[in-house]
mmCIF file with all atom_site columns, C-alpha atoms in Angstrom:
data_model
loop_
_atom_site.group_PDB
_atom_site.id
_atom_site.type_symbol
_atom_site.label_atom_id
_atom_site.label_alt_id
_atom_site.label_comp_id
_atom_site.label_asym_id
_atom_site.label_entity_id
_atom_site.label_seq_id
_atom_site.pdbx_PDB_ins_code
_atom_site.Cartn_x
_atom_site.Cartn_y
_atom_site.Cartn_z
_atom_site.occupancy
_atom_site.B_iso_or_equiv
_atom_site.pdbx_formal_charge
_atom_site.auth_seq_id
_atom_site.auth_comp_id
_atom_site.auth_asym_id
_atom_site.auth_atom_id
_atom_site.pdbx_PDB_model_num
ATOM 1   C CA . MET A 1 1   ? -3.046  -35.719 -13.495 1.00 51.00 ? 17  MET A CA 1
ATOM 2   C CA . THR A 1 2   ? 0.292   -34.323 -14.521 1.00 59.00 ? 18  THR A CA 1
ATOM 3   C CA . PHE A 1 3   ? 3.156   -33.998 -12.090 1.00 59.00 ? 19  PHE A CA 1
ATOM 4   C CA . VAL A 1 4   ? 5.836   -31.465 -12.769 1.00 61.00 ? 20  VAL A CA 1
ATOM 5   C CA . LYS A 1 5   ? 9.339   -32.283 -11.733 1.00 64.00 ? 21  LYS A CA 1
ATOM 6   C CA . TYR A 1 6   ? 11.153  -29.488 -10.010 1.00 65.00 ? 22  TYR A CA 1
ATOM 7   C CA . ARG A 1 7   ? 14.761  -29.028 -10.792 1.00 69.00 ? 23  ARG A CA 1
ATOM 8   C CA . THR A 1 8   ? 17.068  -27.891 -8.021  1.00 72.00 ? 24  THR A CA 1
ATOM 9   C CA . GLN A 1 9   ? 19.844  -25.531 -8.939  1.00 71.00 ? 25  GLN A CA 1
ATOM 10  C CA . THR A 1 10  ? 22.822  -24.553 -6.886  1.00 74.00 ? 26  THR A CA 1
ATOM 11  C CA . PHE A 1 11  ? 24.296  -21.085 -7.070  1.00 68.00 ? 27  PHE A CA 1
ATOM 12  C CA . THR A 1 12  ? 27.087  -19.263 -5.361  1.00 75.00 ? 28  THR A CA 1
ATOM 13  C CA . PHE A 1 13  ? 26.120  -16.026 -3.627  1.00 70.00 ? 29  PHE A CA 1
ATOM 14  C CA . ASN A 1 14  ? 27.524  -13.913 -6.456  1.00 73.00 ? 30  ASN A CA 1
ATOM 15  C CA . GLU A 1 15  ? 25.647  -15.924 -9.085  1.00 74.00 ? 31  GLU A CA 1
ATOM 16  C CA . PHE A 1 16  ? 22.430  -15.615 -7.097  1.00 70.00 ? 32  PHE A CA 1
ATOM 17  C CA . ARG A 1 17  ? 22.868  -11.850 -6.766  1.00 69.00 ? 33  ARG A CA 1
ATOM 18  C CA . GLU A 1 18  ? 23.465  -11.583 -10.503 1.00 73.00 ? 34  GLU A CA 1
ATOM 19  C CA . LEU A 1 19  ? 20.355  -13.675 -11.161 1.00 74.00 ? 35  LEU A CA 1
ATOM 20  C CA . GLU A 1 20  ? 18.233  -11.475 -8.878  1.00 74.00 ? 36  GLU A CA 1
ATOM 21  C CA . LEU A 1 21  ? 19.718  -8.363  -10.472 1.00 75.00 ? 37  LEU A CA 1
ATOM 22  C CA . TYR A 1 22  ? 18.867  -9.764  -13.888 1.00 78.00 ? 38  TYR A CA 1
ATOM 23  C CA . LYS A 1 23  ? 15.239  -10.269 -12.779 1.00 80.00 ? 39  LYS A CA 1
ATOM 24  C CA . GLU A 1 24  ? 15.066  -6.672  -11.541 1.00 80.00 ? 40  GLU A CA 1
ATOM 25  C CA . ILE A 1 25  ? 16.579  -5.396  -14.784 1.00 80.00 ? 41  ILE A CA 1
ATOM 26  C CA . LYS A 1 26  ? 13.922  -7.304  -16.739 1.00 82.00 ? 42  LYS A CA 1
ATOM 27  C CA . LYS A 1 27  ? 11.214  -5.617  -14.646 1.00 84.00 ? 43  LYS A CA 1
ATOM 28  C CA . VAL A 1 28  ? 12.713  -2.206  -15.393 1.00 81.00 ? 44  VAL A CA 1
ATOM 29  C CA . ASP A 1 29  ? 12.887  -3.086  -19.103 1.00 83.00 ? 45  ASP A CA 1
ATOM 30  C CA . LYS A 1 30  ? 9.188   -4.027  -19.068 1.00 86.00 ? 46  LYS A CA 1
ATOM 31  C CA . LEU A 1 31  ? 8.367   -0.719  -17.383 1.00 81.00 ? 47  LEU A CA 1
ATOM 32  C CA . LEU A 1 32  ? 10.374  1.218   -19.962 1.00 80.00 ? 48  LEU A CA 1
ATOM 33  C CA . GLU A 1 33  ? 8.659   -0.643  -22.811 1.00 84.00 ? 49  GLU A CA 1
ATOM 34  C CA . HIS A 1 34  ? 5.301   0.242   -21.288 1.00 82.00 ? 50  HIS A CA 1
ATOM 35  C CA . LEU A 1 35  ? 6.362   3.885   -21.045 1.00 79.00 ? 51  LEU A CA 1
ATOM 36  C CA . LYS A 1 36  ? 7.443   3.873   -24.680 1.00 80.00 ? 52  LYS A CA 1
ATOM 37  C CA . ARG A 1 37  ? 3.978   2.685   -25.711 1.00 85.00 ? 53  ARG A CA 1
ATOM 38  C CA . ASN A 1 38  ? 2.064   4.929   -23.313 1.00 84.00 ? 54  ASN A CA 1
ATOM 39  C CA . LYS A 1 39  ? 2.925   8.496   -24.331 1.00 83.00 ? 55  LYS A CA 1
ATOM 40  C CA . LYS A 1 40  ? 0.845   10.123  -21.589 1.00 85.00 ? 56  LYS A CA 1
ATOM 41  C CA . ALA A 1 41  ? 2.660   8.260   -18.803 1.00 81.00 ? 57  ALA A CA 1
ATOM 42  C CA . TYR A 1 42  ? 6.005   8.955   -20.502 1.00 82.00 ? 58  TYR A CA 1
ATOM 43  C CA . THR A 1 43  ? 5.257   12.678  -20.728 1.00 83.00 ? 59  THR A CA 1
ATOM 44  C CA . THR A 1 44  ? 4.178   12.788  -17.082 1.00 82.00 ? 60  THR A CA 1
ATOM 45  C CA . LEU A 1 45  ? 7.364   11.037  -15.975 1.00 79.00 ? 61  LEU A CA 1
ATOM 46  C CA . VAL A 1 46  ? 9.582   13.326  -18.050 1.00 79.00 ? 62  VAL A CA 1
ATOM 47  C CA . MET A 1 47  ? 7.853   16.458  -16.726 1.00 81.00 ? 63  MET A CA 1
ATOM 48  C CA . ALA A 1 48  ? 8.117   15.272  -13.121 1.00 80.00 ? 64  ALA A CA 1
ATOM 49  C CA . LEU A 1 49  ? 11.816  14.451  -13.496 1.00 75.00 ? 65  LEU A CA 1
ATOM 50  C CA . ALA A 1 50  ? 12.491  17.757  -15.251 1.00 76.00 ? 66  ALA A CA 1
ATOM 51  C CA . PHE A 1 51  ? 10.778  19.603  -12.399 1.00 75.00 ? 67  PHE A CA 1
ATOM 52  C CA . VAL A 1 52  ? 12.773  17.715  -9.777  1.00 71.00 ? 68  VAL A CA 1
ATOM 53  C CA . PHE A 1 53  ? 16.110  18.235  -11.539 1.00 70.00 ? 69  PHE A CA 1
ATOM 54  C CA . PHE A 1 54  ? 15.388  21.876  -12.432 1.00 68.00 ? 70  PHE A CA 1
ATOM 55  C CA . LYS A 1 55  ? 14.502  22.801  -8.860  1.00 65.00 ? 71  LYS A CA 1
ATOM 56  C CA . GLY A 1 56  ? 17.628  21.052  -7.584  1.00 62.00 ? 72  GLY A CA 1
ATOM 57  C CA . TYR A 1 57  ? 15.803  18.611  -5.344  1.00 59.00 ? 73  TYR A CA 1
ATOM 58  C CA . ILE A 1 58  ? 18.122  15.770  -6.359  1.00 61.00 ? 74  ILE A CA 1
ATOM 59  C CA . SER A 1 59  ? 21.785  16.216  -5.604  1.00 61.00 ? 75  SER A CA 1
ATOM 60  C CA . PRO A 1 60  ? 24.601  14.046  -4.223  1.00 55.00 ? 76  PRO A CA 1
ATOM 61  C CA . SER A 1 61  ? 24.439  15.850  -0.869  1.00 57.00 ? 77  SER A CA 1
ATOM 62  C CA . LEU A 1 62  ? 21.005  14.331  -0.211  1.00 56.00 ? 78  LEU A CA 1
ATOM 63  C CA . ALA A 1 63  ? 22.559  10.885  0.143   1.00 57.00 ? 79  ALA A CA 1
ATOM 64  C CA . ILE A 1 64  ? 24.825  12.229  2.889   1.00 65.00 ? 80  ILE A CA 1
ATOM 65  C CA . ASN A 1 65  ? 22.286  14.323  4.799   1.00 71.00 ? 81  ASN A CA 1
ATOM 66  C CA . PRO A 1 66  ? 18.919  12.568  5.220   1.00 73.00 ? 82  PRO A CA 1
ATOM 67  C CA . ASP A 1 67  ? 17.379  15.532  7.074   1.00 77.00 ? 83  ASP A CA 1
ATOM 68  C CA . GLU A 1 68  ? 17.962  17.746  4.057   1.00 76.00 ? 84  GLU A CA 1
ATOM 69  C CA . ALA A 1 69  ? 16.418  15.087  1.805   1.00 73.00 ? 85  ALA A CA 1
ATOM 70  C CA . ILE A 1 70  ? 13.342  14.872  4.031   1.00 79.00 ? 86  ILE A CA 1
ATOM 71  C CA . SER A 1 71  ? 12.931  18.650  4.053   1.00 82.00 ? 87  SER A CA 1
ATOM 72  C CA . LYS A 1 72  ? 13.163  18.764  0.247   1.00 79.00 ? 88  LYS A CA 1
ATOM 73  C CA . ILE A 1 73  ? 10.577  15.967  -0.067  1.00 82.00 ? 89  ILE A CA 1
ATOM 74  C CA . ASN A 1 74  ? 8.287   17.889  2.308   1.00 85.00 ? 90  ASN A CA 1
ATOM 75  C CA . THR A 1 75  ? 8.740   21.017  0.195   1.00 86.00 ? 91  THR A CA 1
ATOM 76  C CA . ILE A 1 76  ? 7.799   19.164  -2.995  1.00 85.00 ? 92  ILE A CA 1
ATOM 77  C CA . GLY A 1 77  ? 4.839   17.503  -1.269  1.00 85.00 ? 93  GLY A CA 1
ATOM 78  C CA . ASN A 1 78  ? 3.532   20.803  0.083   1.00 88.00 ? 94  ASN A CA 1
ATOM 79  C CA . GLN A 1 79  ? 3.828   22.440  -3.346  1.00 90.00 ? 95  GLN A CA 1
ATOM 80  C CA . LEU A 1 80  ? 1.930   19.570  -4.971  1.00 88.00 ? 96  LEU A CA 1
ATOM 81  C CA . LEU A 1 81  ? -0.726  19.637  -2.236  1.00 90.00 ? 97  LEU A CA 1
ATOM 82  C CA . LYS A 1 82  ? -1.166  23.381  -2.693  1.00 91.00 ? 98  LYS A CA 1
ATOM 83  C CA . LEU A 1 83  ? -1.528  22.894  -6.453  1.00 91.00 ? 99  LEU A CA 1
ATOM 84  C CA . VAL A 1 84  ? -4.099  20.111  -6.008  1.00 91.00 ? 100 VAL A CA 1
ATOM 85  C CA . ARG A 1 85  ? -6.054  22.223  -3.525  1.00 92.00 ? 101 ARG A CA 1
ATOM 86  C CA . VAL A 1 86  ? -6.221  25.239  -5.854  1.00 93.00 ? 102 VAL A CA 1
ATOM 87  C CA . ILE A 1 87  ? -7.200  23.138  -8.867  1.00 93.00 ? 103 ILE A CA 1
ATOM 88  C CA . GLY A 1 88  ? -9.748  21.231  -6.767  1.00 92.00 ? 104 GLY A CA 1
ATOM 89  C CA . TYR A 1 89  ? -11.170 24.451  -5.330  1.00 93.00 ? 105 TYR A CA 1
ATOM 90  C CA . TRP A 1 90  ? -11.887 26.011  -8.712  1.00 94.00 ? 106 TRP A CA 1
ATOM 91  C CA . THR A 1 91  ? -13.030 22.733  -10.245 1.00 94.00 ? 107 THR A CA 1
ATOM 92  C CA . VAL A 1 92  ? -15.544 22.153  -7.436  1.00 94.00 ? 108 VAL A CA 1
ATOM 93  C CA . ILE A 1 93  ? -16.835 25.734  -7.643  1.00 94.00 ? 109 ILE A CA 1
ATOM 94  C CA . LEU A 1 94  ? -17.276 25.623  -11.413 1.00 94.00 ? 110 LEU A CA 1
ATOM 95  C CA . ILE A 1 95  ? -18.842 22.163  -11.585 1.00 93.00 ? 111 ILE A CA 1
ATOM 96  C CA . SER A 1 96  ? -21.117 22.790  -8.589  1.00 92.00 ? 112 SER A CA 1
ATOM 97  C CA . SER A 1 97  ? -22.250 26.115  -10.071 1.00 92.00 ? 113 SER A CA 1
ATOM 98  C CA . ARG A 1 98  ? -22.935 24.494  -13.421 1.00 92.00 ? 114 ARG A CA 1
ATOM 99  C CA . ASP A 1 99  ? -24.925 21.672  -11.831 1.00 91.00 ? 115 ASP A CA 1
ATOM 100 C CA . CYS A 1 100 ? -26.912 24.075  -9.621  1.00 90.00 ? 116 CYS A CA 1
ATOM 101 C CA . ILE A 1 101 ? -27.816 26.218  -12.632 1.00 89.00 ? 117 ILE A CA 1
ATOM 102 C CA . LYS A 1 102 ? -28.779 23.125  -14.623 1.00 89.00 ? 118 LYS A CA 1
ATOM 103 C CA . GLU A 1 103 ? -31.040 21.892  -11.811 1.00 88.00 ? 119 GLU A CA 1
ATOM 104 C CA . ALA A 1 104 ? -32.613 25.334  -11.379 1.00 85.00 ? 120 ALA A CA 1
ATOM 105 C CA . MET A 1 105 ? -33.325 25.569  -15.109 1.00 87.00 ? 121 MET A CA 1
ATOM 106 C CA . GLN A 1 106 ? -35.089 22.195  -14.957 1.00 86.00 ? 122 GLN A CA 1
ATOM 107 C CA . GLY A 1 107 ? -37.160 23.320  -11.975 1.00 82.00 ? 123 GLY A CA 1
ATOM 108 C CA . CYS A 1 108 ? -35.712 20.752  -9.533  1.00 77.00 ? 124 CYS A CA 1
ATOM 109 C CA . ASN A 1 109 ? -34.616 23.033  -6.699  1.00 77.00 ? 125 ASN A CA 1
ATOM 110 C CA . HIS A 1 110 ? -34.505 20.233  -4.100  1.00 80.00 ? 126 HIS A CA 1
ATOM 111 C CA . ASN A 1 111 ? -31.351 18.747  -5.731  1.00 85.00 ? 127 ASN A CA 1
ATOM 112 C CA . VAL A 1 112 ? -29.398 21.975  -5.306  1.00 87.00 ? 128 VAL A CA 1
ATOM 113 C CA . MET A 1 113 ? -28.606 21.268  -1.648  1.00 88.00 ? 129 MET A CA 1
ATOM 114 C CA . ALA A 1 114 ? -27.309 17.799  -2.577  1.00 88.00 ? 130 ALA A CA 1
ATOM 115 C CA . ILE A 1 115 ? -24.998 19.355  -5.154  1.00 90.00 ? 131 ILE A CA 1
ATOM 116 C CA . VAL A 1 116 ? -23.720 21.976  -2.703  1.00 90.00 ? 132 VAL A CA 1
ATOM 117 C CA . SER A 1 117 ? -23.185 19.388  0.034   1.00 92.00 ? 133 SER A CA 1
ATOM 118 C CA . ARG A 1 118 ? -21.275 17.140  -2.399  1.00 93.00 ? 134 ARG A CA 1
ATOM 119 C CA . GLY A 1 119 ? -18.960 20.080  -3.214  1.00 92.00 ? 135 GLY A CA 1
ATOM 120 C CA . LEU A 1 120 ? -18.476 20.815  0.480   1.00 93.00 ? 136 LEU A CA 1
ATOM 121 C CA . ILE A 1 121 ? -17.539 17.193  1.168   1.00 94.00 ? 137 ILE A CA 1
ATOM 122 C CA . ILE A 1 122 ? -14.970 17.245  -1.631  1.00 92.00 ? 138 ILE A CA 1
ATOM 123 C CA . MET A 1 123 ? -13.444 20.464  -0.300  1.00 92.00 ? 139 MET A CA 1
ATOM 124 C CA . ALA A 1 124 ? -13.415 19.073  3.240   1.00 92.00 ? 140 ALA A CA 1
ATOM 125 C CA . VAL A 1 125 ? -11.470 16.065  2.021   1.00 92.00 ? 141 VAL A CA 1
ATOM 126 C CA . LEU A 1 126 ? -8.976  18.243  0.135   1.00 91.00 ? 142 LEU A CA 1
ATOM 127 C CA . TYR A 1 127 ? -8.299  20.473  3.138   1.00 90.00 ? 143 TYR A CA 1
ATOM 128 C CA . PHE A 1 128 ? -9.053  18.356  6.207   1.00 91.00 ? 144 PHE A CA 1
ATOM 129 C CA . LEU A 1 129 ? -7.493  15.004  5.254   1.00 89.00 ? 145 LEU A CA 1
ATOM 130 C CA . PRO A 1 130 ? -3.879  16.276  5.059   1.00 88.00 ? 146 PRO A CA 1
ATOM 131 C CA . GLU A 1 131 ? -4.387  18.104  8.363   1.00 89.00 ? 147 GLU A CA 1
ATOM 132 C CA . LEU A 1 132 ? -5.735  14.898  9.911   1.00 89.00 ? 148 LEU A CA 1
ATOM 133 C CA . PHE A 1 133 ? -2.639  12.993  8.772   1.00 87.00 ? 149 PHE A CA 1
ATOM 134 C CA . SER A 1 134 ? -0.410  15.741  10.197  1.00 86.00 ? 150 SER A CA 1
ATOM 135 C CA . MET A 1 135 ? -2.214  15.503  13.544  1.00 87.00 ? 151 MET A CA 1
ATOM 136 C CA . MET A 1 136 ? -1.730  11.719  13.548  1.00 86.00 ? 152 MET A CA 1
ATOM 137 C CA . GLU A 1 137 ? 1.957   12.148  12.754  1.00 82.00 ? 153 GLU A CA 1
ATOM 138 C CA . SER A 1 138 ? 2.392   14.563  15.671  1.00 82.00 ? 154 SER A CA 1
ATOM 139 C CA . LEU A 1 139 ? 0.661   12.079  17.994  1.00 83.00 ? 155 LEU A CA 1
ATOM 140 C CA . ILE A 1 140 ? 2.972   9.262   16.937  1.00 81.00 ? 156 ILE A CA 1
ATOM 141 C CA . GLU A 1 141 ? 6.160   11.274  17.331  1.00 71.00 ? 157 GLU A CA 1
#
C-alpha cells in the first residue's frame, strides 16, 4: 500500500486569488481549444454572439439596470421559444404525415393512431410545458 504525503502550502489572500484565477483561466483555455477543434460548436457560438450583439441585447447599461437586462433576456427567450415551436410544429406534421403514409402503404392501419398520438404529445410538450413553468412562476411570486 502506498501512502502519499500531502504538502501544505501557505498563501496570502492575493496569491490565493491569483491561483484561483489561474485555474479559471486554464478552464477557459480548455474550452477555447475544444471550440477550435469542434467547428460546429464554434459556428453556433459565433452566430449566437453575433445575434446578441447585432440586436443590441448586450450593452453597458444592462449592468446598471437589472430590470432592463431581465426584460431583454425574456425577449430573447420568447423569440427562441417561438422559433422552436414553429420548427417543431412543421417537423412533427411532416414526419407524422410521412409515417402515417408509410404505415398505410404497408397495410398496418392500427399504427396510425400511435403515430398521431406521438405527434400530439410532442406538440403538447412544446406548447404546454412553457405555460406550465409560467404558471408555477406566478404561483411562487
